[in-house]
mmCIF file of C-alpha atoms in Angstrom:
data_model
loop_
_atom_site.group_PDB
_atom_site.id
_atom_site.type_symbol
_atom_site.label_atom_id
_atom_site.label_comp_id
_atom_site.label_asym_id
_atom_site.label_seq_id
_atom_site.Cartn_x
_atom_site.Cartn_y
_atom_site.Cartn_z
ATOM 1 C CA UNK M 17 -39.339 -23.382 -2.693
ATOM 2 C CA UNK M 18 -42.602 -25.690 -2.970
ATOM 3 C CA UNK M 19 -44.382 -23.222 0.163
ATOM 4 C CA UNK M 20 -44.034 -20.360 -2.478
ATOM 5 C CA UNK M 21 -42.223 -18.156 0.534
ATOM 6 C CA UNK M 22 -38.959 -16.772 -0.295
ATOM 7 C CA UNK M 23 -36.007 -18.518 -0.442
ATOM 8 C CA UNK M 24 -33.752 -16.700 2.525
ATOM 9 C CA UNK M 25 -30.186 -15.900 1.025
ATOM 10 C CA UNK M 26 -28.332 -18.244 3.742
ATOM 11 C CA UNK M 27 -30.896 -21.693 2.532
ATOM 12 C CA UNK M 28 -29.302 -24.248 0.724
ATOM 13 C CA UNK M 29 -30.979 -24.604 -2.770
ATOM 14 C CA UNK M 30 -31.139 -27.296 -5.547
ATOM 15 C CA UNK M 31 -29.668 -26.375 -8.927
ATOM 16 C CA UNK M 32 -31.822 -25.976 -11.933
ATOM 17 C CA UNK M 33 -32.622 -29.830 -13.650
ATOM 18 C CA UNK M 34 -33.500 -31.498 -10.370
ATOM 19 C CA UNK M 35 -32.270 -32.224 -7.044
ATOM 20 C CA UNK M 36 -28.599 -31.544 -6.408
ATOM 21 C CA UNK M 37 -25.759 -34.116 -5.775
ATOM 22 C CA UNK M 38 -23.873 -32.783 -2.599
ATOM 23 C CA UNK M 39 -21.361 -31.316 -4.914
ATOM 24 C CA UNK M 40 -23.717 -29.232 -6.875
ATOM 25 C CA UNK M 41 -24.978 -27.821 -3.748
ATOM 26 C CA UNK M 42 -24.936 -23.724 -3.863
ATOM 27 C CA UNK M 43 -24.850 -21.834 -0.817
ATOM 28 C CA UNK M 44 -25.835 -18.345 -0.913
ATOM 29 C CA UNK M 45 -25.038 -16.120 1.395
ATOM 30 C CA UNK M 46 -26.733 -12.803 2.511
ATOM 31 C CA UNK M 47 -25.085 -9.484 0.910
ATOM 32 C CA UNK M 48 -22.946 -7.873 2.339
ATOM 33 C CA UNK M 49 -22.024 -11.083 4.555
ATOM 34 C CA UNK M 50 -18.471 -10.810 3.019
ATOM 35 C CA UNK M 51 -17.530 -7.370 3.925
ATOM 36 C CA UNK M 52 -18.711 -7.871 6.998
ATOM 37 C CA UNK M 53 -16.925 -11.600 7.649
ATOM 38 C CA UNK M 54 -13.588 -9.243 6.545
ATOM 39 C CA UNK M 55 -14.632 -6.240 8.766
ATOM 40 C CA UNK M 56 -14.825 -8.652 11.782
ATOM 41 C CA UNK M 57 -11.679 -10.675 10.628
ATOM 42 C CA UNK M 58 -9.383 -7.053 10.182
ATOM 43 C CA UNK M 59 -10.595 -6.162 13.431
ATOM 44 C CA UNK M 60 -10.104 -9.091 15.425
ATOM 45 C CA UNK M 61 -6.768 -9.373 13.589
ATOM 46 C CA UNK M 62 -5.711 -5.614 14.582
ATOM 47 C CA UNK M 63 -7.040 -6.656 18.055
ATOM 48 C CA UNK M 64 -5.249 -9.605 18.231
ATOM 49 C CA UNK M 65 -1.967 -7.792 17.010
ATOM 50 C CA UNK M 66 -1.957 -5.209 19.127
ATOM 51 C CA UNK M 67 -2.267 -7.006 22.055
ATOM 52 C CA UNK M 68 0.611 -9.181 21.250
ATOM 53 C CA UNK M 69 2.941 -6.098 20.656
ATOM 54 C CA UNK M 70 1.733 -4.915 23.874
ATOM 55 C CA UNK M 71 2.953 -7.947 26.015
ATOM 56 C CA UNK M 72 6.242 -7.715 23.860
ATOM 57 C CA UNK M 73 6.782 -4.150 25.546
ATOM 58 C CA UNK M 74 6.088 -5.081 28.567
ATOM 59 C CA UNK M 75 8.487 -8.273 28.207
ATOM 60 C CA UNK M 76 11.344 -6.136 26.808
ATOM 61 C CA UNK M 77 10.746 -3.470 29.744
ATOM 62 C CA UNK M 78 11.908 -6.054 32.413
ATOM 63 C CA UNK M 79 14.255 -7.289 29.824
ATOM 64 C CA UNK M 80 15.597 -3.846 29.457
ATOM 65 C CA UNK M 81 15.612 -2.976 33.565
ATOM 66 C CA UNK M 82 17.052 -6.594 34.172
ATOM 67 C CA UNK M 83 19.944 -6.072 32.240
ATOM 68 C CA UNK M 84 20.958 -2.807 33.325
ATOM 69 C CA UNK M 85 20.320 -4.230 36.700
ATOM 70 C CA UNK M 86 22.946 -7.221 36.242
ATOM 71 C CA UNK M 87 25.359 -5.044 34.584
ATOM 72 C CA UNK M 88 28.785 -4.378 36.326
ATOM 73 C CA UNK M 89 30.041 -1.271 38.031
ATOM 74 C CA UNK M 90 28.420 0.933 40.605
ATOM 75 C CA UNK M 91 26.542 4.489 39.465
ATOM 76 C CA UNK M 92 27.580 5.722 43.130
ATOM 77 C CA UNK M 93 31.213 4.999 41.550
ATOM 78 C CA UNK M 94 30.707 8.417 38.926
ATOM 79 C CA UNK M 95 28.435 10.458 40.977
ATOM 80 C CA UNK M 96 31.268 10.613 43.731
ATOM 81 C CA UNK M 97 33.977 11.583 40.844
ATOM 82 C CA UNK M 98 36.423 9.128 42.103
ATOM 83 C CA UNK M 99 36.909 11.293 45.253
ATOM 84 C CA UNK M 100 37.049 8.826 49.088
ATOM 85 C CA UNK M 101 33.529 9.299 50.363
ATOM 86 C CA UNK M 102 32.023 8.270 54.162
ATOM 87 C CA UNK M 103 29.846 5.638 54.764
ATOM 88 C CA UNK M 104 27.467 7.669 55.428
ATOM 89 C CA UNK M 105 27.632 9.653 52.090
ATOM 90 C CA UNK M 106 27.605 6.818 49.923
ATOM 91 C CA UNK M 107 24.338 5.647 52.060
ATOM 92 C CA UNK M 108 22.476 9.286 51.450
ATOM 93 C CA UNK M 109 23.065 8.208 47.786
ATOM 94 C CA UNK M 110 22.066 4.949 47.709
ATOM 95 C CA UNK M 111 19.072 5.744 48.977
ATOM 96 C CA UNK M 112 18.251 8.923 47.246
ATOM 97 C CA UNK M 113 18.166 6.786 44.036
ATOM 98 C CA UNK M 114 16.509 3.492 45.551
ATOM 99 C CA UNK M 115 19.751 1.764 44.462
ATOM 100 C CA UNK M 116 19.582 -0.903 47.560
ATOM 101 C CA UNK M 117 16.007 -1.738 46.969
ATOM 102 C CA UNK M 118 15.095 -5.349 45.771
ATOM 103 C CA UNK M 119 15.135 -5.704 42.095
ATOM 104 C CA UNK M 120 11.087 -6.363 41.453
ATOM 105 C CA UNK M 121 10.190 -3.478 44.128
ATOM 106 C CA UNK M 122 12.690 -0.710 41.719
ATOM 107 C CA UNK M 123 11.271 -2.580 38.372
ATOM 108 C CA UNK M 124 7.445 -1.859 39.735
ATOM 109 C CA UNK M 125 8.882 1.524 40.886
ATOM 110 C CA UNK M 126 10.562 2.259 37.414
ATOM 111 C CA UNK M 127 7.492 0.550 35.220
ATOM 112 C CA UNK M 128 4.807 2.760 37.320
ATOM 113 C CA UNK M 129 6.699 5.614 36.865
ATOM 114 C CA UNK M 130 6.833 5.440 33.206
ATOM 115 C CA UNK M 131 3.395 4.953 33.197
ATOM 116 C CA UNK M 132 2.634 8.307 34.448
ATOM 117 C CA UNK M 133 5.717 9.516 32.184
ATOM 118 C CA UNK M 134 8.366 9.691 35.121
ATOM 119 C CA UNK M 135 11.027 7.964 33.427
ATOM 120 C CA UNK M 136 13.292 9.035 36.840
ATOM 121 C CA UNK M 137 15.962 11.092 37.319
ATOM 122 C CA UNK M 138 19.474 11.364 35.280
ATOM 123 C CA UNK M 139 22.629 10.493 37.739
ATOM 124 C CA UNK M 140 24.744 12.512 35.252
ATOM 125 C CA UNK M 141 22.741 15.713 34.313
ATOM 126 C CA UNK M 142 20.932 15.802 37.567
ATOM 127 C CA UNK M 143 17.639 16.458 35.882
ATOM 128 C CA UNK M 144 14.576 13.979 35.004
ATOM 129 C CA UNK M 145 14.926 11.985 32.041
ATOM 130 C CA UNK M 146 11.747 12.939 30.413
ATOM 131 C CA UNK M 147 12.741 16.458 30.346
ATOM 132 C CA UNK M 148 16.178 15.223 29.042
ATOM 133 C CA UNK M 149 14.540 12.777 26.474
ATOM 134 C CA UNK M 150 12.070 16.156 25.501
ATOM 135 C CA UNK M 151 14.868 18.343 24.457
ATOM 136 C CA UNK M 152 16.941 16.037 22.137
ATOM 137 C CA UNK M 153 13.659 14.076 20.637
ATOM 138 C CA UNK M 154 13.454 16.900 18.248
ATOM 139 C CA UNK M 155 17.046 16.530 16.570
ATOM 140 C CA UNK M 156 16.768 13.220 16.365
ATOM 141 C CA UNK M 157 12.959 13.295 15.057
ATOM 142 C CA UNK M 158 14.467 15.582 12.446
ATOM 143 C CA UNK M 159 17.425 13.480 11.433
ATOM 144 C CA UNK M 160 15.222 10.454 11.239
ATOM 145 C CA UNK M 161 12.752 12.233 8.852
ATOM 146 C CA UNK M 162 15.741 13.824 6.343
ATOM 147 C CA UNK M 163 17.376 9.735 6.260
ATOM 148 C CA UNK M 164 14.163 8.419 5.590
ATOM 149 C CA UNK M 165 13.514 10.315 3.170
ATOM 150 C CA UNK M 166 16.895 9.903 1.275
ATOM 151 C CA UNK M 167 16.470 6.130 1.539
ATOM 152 C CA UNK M 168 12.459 5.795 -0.188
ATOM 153 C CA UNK M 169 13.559 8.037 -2.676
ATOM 154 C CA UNK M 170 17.125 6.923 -3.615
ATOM 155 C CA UNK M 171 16.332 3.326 -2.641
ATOM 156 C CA UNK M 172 12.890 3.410 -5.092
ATOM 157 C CA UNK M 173 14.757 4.604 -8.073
ATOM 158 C CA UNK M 174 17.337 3.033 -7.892
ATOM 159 C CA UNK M 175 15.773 -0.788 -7.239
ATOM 160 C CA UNK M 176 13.132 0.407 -9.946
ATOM 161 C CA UNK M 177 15.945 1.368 -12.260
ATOM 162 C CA UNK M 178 17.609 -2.056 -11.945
ATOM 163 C CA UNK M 179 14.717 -3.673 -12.362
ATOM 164 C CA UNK M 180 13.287 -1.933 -15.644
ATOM 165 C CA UNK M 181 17.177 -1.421 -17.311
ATOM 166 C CA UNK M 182 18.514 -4.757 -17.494
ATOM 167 C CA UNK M 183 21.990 -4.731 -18.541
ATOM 168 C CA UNK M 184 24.756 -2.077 -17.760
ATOM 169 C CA UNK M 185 22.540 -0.055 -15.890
ATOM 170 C CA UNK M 186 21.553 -3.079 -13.818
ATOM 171 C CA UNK M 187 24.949 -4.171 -13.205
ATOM 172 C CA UNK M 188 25.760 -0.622 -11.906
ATOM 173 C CA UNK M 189 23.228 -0.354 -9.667
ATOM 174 C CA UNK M 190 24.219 -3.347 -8.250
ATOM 175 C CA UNK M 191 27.630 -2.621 -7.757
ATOM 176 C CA UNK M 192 26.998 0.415 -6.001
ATOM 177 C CA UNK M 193 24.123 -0.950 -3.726
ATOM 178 C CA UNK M 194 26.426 -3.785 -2.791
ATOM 179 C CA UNK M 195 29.231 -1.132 -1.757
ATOM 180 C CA UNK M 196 26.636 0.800 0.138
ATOM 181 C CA UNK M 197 25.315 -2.347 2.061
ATOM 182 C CA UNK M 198 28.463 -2.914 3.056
ATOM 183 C CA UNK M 199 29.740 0.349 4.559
ATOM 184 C CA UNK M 200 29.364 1.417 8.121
ATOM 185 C CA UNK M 201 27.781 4.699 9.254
ATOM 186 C CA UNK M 202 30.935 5.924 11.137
ATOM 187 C CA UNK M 203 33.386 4.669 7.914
ATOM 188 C CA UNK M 204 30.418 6.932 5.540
ATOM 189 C CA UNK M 205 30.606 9.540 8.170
ATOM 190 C CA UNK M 206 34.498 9.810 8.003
ATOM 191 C CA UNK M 207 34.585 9.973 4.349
ATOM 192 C CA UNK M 208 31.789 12.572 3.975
ATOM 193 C CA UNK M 209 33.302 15.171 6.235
ATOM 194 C CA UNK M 210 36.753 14.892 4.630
ATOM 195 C CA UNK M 211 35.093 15.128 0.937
ATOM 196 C CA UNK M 212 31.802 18.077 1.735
ATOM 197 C CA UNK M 213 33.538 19.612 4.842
ATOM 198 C CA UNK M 214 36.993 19.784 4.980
ATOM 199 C CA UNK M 215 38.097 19.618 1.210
ATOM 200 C CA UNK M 216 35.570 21.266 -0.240
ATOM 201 C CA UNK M 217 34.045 23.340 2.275
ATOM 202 C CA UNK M 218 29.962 22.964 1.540
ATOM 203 C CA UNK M 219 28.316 21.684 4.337
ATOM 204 C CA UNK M 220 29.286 21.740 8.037
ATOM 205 C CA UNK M 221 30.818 18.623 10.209
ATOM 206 C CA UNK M 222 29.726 19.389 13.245
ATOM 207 C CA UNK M 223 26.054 20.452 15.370
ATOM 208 C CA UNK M 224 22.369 20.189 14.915
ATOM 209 C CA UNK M 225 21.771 23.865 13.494
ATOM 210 C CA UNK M 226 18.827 23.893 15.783
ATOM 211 C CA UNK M 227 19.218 27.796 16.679
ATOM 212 C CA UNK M 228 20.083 28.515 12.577
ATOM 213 C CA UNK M 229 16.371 28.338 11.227
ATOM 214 C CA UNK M 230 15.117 25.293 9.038
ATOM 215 C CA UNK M 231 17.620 26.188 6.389
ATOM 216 C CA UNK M 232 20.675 25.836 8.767
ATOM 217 C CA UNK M 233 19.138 22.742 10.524
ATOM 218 C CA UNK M 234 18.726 21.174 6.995
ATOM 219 C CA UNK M 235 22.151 21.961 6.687
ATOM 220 C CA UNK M 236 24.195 21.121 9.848
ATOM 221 C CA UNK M 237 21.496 17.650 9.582
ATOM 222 C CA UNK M 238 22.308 17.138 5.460
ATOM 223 C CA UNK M 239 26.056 14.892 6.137
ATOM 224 C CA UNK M 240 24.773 12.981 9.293
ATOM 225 C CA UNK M 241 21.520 12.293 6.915
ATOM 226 C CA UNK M 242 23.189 10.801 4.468
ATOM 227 C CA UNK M 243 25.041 8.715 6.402
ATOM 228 C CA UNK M 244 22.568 7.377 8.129
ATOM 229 C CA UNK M 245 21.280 6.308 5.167
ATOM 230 C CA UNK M 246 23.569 4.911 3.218
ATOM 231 C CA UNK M 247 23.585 1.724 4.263
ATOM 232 C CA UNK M 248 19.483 1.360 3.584
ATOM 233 C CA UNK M 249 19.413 2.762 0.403
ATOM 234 C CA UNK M 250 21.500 0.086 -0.805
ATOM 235 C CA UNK M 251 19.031 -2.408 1.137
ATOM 236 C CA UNK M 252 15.749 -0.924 0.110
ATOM 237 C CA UNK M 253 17.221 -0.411 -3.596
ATOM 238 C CA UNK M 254 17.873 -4.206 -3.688
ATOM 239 C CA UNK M 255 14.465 -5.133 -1.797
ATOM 240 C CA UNK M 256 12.459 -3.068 -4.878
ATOM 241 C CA UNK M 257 14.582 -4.583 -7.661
ATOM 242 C CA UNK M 258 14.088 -8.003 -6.468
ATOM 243 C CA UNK M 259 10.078 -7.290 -5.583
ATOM 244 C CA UNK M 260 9.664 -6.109 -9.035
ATOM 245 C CA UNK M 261 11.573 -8.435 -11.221
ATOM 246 C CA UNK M 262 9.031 -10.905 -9.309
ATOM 247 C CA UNK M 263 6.151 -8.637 -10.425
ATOM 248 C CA UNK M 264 7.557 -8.301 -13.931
ATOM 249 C CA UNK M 265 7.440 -12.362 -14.802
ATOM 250 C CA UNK M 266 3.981 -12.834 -13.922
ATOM 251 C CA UNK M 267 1.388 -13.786 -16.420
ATOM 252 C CA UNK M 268 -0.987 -10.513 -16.028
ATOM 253 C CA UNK M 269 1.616 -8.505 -16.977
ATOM 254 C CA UNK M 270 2.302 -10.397 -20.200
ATOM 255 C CA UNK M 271 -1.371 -10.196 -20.443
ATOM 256 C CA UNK M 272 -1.476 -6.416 -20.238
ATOM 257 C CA UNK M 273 1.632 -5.819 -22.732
ATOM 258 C CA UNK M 274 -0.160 -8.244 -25.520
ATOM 259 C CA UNK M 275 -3.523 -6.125 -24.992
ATOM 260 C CA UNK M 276 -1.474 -3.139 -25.733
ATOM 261 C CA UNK M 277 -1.709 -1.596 -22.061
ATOM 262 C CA UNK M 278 0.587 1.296 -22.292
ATOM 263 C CA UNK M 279 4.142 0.441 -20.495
ATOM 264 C CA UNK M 280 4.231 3.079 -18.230
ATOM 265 C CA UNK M 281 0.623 2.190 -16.687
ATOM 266 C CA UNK M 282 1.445 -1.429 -16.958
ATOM 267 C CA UNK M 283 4.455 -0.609 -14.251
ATOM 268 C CA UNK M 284 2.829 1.556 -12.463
ATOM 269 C CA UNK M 285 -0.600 -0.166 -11.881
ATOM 270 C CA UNK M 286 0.516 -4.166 -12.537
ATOM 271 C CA UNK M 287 4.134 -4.135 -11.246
ATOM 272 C CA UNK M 288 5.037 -1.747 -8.737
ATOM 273 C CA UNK M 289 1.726 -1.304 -6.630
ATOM 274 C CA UNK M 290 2.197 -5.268 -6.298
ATOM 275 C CA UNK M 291 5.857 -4.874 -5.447
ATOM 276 C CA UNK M 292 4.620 -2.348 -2.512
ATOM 277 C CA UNK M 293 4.332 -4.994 0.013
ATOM 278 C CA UNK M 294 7.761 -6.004 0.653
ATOM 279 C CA UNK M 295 9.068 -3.067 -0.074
ATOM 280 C CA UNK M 296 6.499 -1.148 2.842
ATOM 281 C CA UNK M 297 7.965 -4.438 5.340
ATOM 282 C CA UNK M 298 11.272 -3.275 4.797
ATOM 283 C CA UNK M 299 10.996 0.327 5.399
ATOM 284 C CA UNK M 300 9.344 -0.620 8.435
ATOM 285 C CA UNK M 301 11.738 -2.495 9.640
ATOM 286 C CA UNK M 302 14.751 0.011 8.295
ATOM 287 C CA UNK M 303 13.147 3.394 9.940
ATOM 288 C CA UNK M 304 12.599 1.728 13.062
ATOM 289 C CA UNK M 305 15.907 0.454 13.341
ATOM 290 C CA UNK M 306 18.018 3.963 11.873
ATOM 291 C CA UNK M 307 16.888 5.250 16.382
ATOM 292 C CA UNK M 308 19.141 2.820 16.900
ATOM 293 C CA UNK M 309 21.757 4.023 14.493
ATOM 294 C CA UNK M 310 21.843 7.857 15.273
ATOM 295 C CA UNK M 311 24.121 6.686 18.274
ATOM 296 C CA UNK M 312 26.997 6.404 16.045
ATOM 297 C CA UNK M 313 26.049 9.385 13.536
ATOM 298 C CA UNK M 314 24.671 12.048 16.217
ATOM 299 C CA UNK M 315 28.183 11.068 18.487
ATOM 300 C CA UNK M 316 30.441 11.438 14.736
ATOM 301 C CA UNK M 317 28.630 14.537 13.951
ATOM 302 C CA UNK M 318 28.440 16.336 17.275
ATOM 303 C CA UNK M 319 24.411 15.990 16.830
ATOM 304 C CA UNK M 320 22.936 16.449 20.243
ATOM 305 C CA UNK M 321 20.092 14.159 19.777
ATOM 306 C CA UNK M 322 18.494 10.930 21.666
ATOM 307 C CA UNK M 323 21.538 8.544 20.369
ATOM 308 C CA UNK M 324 24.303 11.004 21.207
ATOM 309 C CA UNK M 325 22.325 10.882 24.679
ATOM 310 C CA UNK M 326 22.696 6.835 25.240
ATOM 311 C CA UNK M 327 26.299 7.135 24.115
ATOM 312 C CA UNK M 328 27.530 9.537 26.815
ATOM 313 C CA UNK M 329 25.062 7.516 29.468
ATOM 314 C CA UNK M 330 26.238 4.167 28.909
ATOM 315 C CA UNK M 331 29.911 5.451 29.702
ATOM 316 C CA UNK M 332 28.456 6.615 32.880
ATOM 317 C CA UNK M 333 26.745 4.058 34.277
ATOM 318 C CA UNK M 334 23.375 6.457 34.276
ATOM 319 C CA UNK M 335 20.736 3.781 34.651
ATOM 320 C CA UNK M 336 17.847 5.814 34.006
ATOM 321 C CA UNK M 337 18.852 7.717 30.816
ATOM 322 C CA UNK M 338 19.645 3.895 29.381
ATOM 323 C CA UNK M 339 16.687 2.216 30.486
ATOM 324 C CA UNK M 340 14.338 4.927 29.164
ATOM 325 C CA UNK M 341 16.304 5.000 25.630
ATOM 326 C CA UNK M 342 16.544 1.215 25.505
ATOM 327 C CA UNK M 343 12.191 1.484 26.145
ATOM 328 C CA UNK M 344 11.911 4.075 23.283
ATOM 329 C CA UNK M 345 13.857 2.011 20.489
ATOM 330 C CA UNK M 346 11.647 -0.819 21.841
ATOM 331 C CA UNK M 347 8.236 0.992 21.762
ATOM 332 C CA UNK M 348 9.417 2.616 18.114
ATOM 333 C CA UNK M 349 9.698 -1.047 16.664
ATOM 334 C CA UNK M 350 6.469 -2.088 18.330
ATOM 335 C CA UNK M 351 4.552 1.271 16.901
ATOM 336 C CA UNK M 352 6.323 1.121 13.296
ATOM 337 C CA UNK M 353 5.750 -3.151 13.039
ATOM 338 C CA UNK M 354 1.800 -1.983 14.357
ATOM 339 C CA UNK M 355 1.241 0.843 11.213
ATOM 340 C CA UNK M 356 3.192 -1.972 8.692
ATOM 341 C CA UNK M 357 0.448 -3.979 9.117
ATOM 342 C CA UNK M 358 -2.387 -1.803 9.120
ATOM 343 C CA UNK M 359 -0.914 -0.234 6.176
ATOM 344 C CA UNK M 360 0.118 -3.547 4.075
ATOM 345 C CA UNK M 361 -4.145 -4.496 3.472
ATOM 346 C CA UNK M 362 -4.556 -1.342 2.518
ATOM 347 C CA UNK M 363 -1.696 -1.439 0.391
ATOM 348 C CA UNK M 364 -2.262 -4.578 -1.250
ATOM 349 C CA UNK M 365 -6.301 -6.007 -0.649
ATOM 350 C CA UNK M 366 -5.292 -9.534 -1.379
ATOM 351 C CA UNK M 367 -3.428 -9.757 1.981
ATOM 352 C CA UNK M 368 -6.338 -9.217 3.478
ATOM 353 C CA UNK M 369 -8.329 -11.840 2.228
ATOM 354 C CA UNK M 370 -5.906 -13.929 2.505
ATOM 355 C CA UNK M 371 -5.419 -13.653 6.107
ATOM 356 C CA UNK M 372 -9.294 -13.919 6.665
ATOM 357 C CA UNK M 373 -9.158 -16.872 4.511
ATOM 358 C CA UNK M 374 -6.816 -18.470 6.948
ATOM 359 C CA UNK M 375 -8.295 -17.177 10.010
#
C-alpha cells in the first residue's frame, strides 16, 4: 500500500509485476474467516434441520390421530364385550373417553397431552399408556440393541469381504445376502425355532427373559435378534460392498498402493473411512425402521415388548395405545435421520464443505 499502513487481510491487492487484470485479483481473507464461515454454515444447517424434522412430527401427529380417527369400528364395540348395553351406558362411555367430541377439540386434547407426557388412557388394559409404553420400552430397547448389533457387525464383514475377495468368495457372499434380503422376519422366525429350539434344543422360542438376569435375557432375546436382523444384514452387507468397490477404483488409492502404502492402512484409512458415509445413511435408516419390525418378531416370539403392544391394540380398536406407538416410530425416524446428519460431517469433513459450499 502507497500510505505505508497495513494492508487489512479482507483488501483487495495487486499481484507482484504491476497492477492486476480482474482475473489476477487475490482476495485475502482474515484467518480464521473459514472456520468460522463453516461454524456458522453447520449451525444454521443443524438449525435449519431440526426445525424441519420438527414440523414433520407435528404433521405426522395429526396424520397419525386422523387416521385412527377415520378408521372403522367403534372402541365402545370391545369395551362392552359384545354384551346389549343401555343407552345410557354406552353414553357414560362415550364420554368418559371424549369419543363424541369434535375431531380438532380431541386432536388438541391428545397433542397437549402428549406434551406433558399423558399419552391417555388404554381402553384395553385400563391403565395410561405412558405407564404401558414404560414397561415394554425396555424389551424392545434391548432387542433393538442385540439386532443392531448383529447387522454392523455381520453386515461390515461381510460387504467388506465381498468387496476385498473378488471371486468365489464374492459370489458367495452375494448369494447369501440376496437370500437374506429376501426373507421375511416371521418366515426367519419359523425356521429358527424349528432348527435352535425344537430340534436341537439351544436356545428358547418363547419370552423376554426379563426376570432371568442379563444372561437369560440375552438368551430368551438371541432367536428374535437374529431375526430381526436378517433381512438388514443382507442390506447393509450389500450397501458396504458396493460403497467400497466405489472407494477401491479411485485414483488416491492407486496412488497410495504405487507409493508402497501398506494394504491394510490403505483400506482402512483410503477406502473404508470414505465408504462410511453411505454405509452410516443406511444404518440410520435400517435401526429406525427394525421399531417397526419387532411387531412381527416380539408377537412370533412371545416378546412382550412395544411391537407385541401395537399388535394386540390394533385388534382392539384401542385408539390410544396406537396413536402413541404410531408417534414413537415417527419421533424414532425423526431422532435417528437428526444424529445421521450430525454424525455424517463428522464422519466424512468433505460433506461439510460441501454443503457450506452450496449454502
Amino acid at each position: 500500500m502507497s500510505d505505508g499502513s497495513a494492508a487489512r487481510s479482507t483488501d483487495v491487492v495487486d499481484p507482484p509485476g504491476g497492477p492486476a487484470a480482474p482475473h489476477d485479483l487475490i482476495v485475502k481473507r482474515p484467518k480464521g474467516f473459514a472456520s468460522r464461515i463453516n461454524g456458522s454454515g453447520r449451525l444454521g444447517g443443524f438449525v435449519r434441520r431440526l426445525a424441519g424434522l420438527l414440523s414433520t412430527l407435528v404433521a405426522a401427529s395429526f396424520a397419525v390421530f386422523a387416521s385412527l380417527y377415520l378408521a372403522p369400528g367403534d372402541p365402545v364395540t370391545f369395551l362392552m364385550h359384545g354384551h346389549p348395553a343401555t343407552p345410557e351406558a354406552v353414553a357414560a362411555i362415550r364420554q368418559q373417553y371424549h369419543l363424541d367430541d369434535p375431531f380438532v377439540v380431541r386432536y388438541f386434547d391428545w397433542i397437549g397431552g402428549v406434551l406433558h407426557g399423558d399419552f391417555g388412557r388404554s381402553v384395553q388394559f385400563r391403565q395410561d399408556v405412558s405407564d404401558l409404553l414404560t414397561s415394554r420400552l425396555a424389551t424392545t430397547a434391548w432387542l433393538i440393541a442385540y439386532s443392531t448389533l448383529l447387522i454392523v457387525l455381520v453386515g461390515l464383514v461381510f460387504g467388506a469381504l465381498a468387496a476385498l475377495r473378488p471371486g468365489i468368495v464374492d459370489r458367495a457372499v452375494m448369494t447369501v445376502t440376496a437370500i437374506a434380503t429376501a426373507t421375511p422376519a416371521f418366515v426367519a422366525a419359523v425356521v429358527l425355532v424349528s432348527v435352535f429350539s425344537v430340534q436341537l434344543g439351544w436356545l428358547p422360542a418363547f419370552g423376554d427373559g426379563s426376570g432371568a438376569g442379563l444372561g437369560g435375557r440375552i438368551s430368551h432375546l438371541t432367536l428374535p435378534a437374529v431375526a430381526l436382523a436378517f433381512t438388514f444384514v443382507g442390506l447393509l452387507a450389500r450397501v458396504t460392498r458396493a460403497s467400497m468397490l466405489a472407494e477401491l477404483g479411485r485414483e488416491h488409492v492407486e496412488v497410495s498402493r504405487s507409493r508402497g502404502v501398506p494394504e491394510a492402512s490403505v483400506i482402512r484409512k483410503h477406502v473404508l473411512r470414505n465408504a462410511l458415509g453411505p454405509i452410516t445413511t443406511v444404518t440410520g435408516t435400517v435401526v429406525a425402521g427394525l421399531l417397526v419390525s419387532t411387531s412381527i418378531v416380539e408377537t412370533a416370539f412371545g416378546v412382550s415388548g412395544i411391537g407385541q403392544l401395537l399388535v394386540s391394540s390394533v385388534a382392539v380398536k384401542d385408539f390410544p395405545v396406537v396413536q402413541a406407538v404410531c408417534l414413537l416410530v415417527v419421533a424414532a425416524f425423526v431422532i435417528v435421520n437428526l444424529l445421521v446428519d450430525v454424525l455424517l460431517p463428522l464422519i466424512d469433513p468433505r460433506l461439510a464443505r460441501v454443503k457450506v459450499g452450496a449454502a
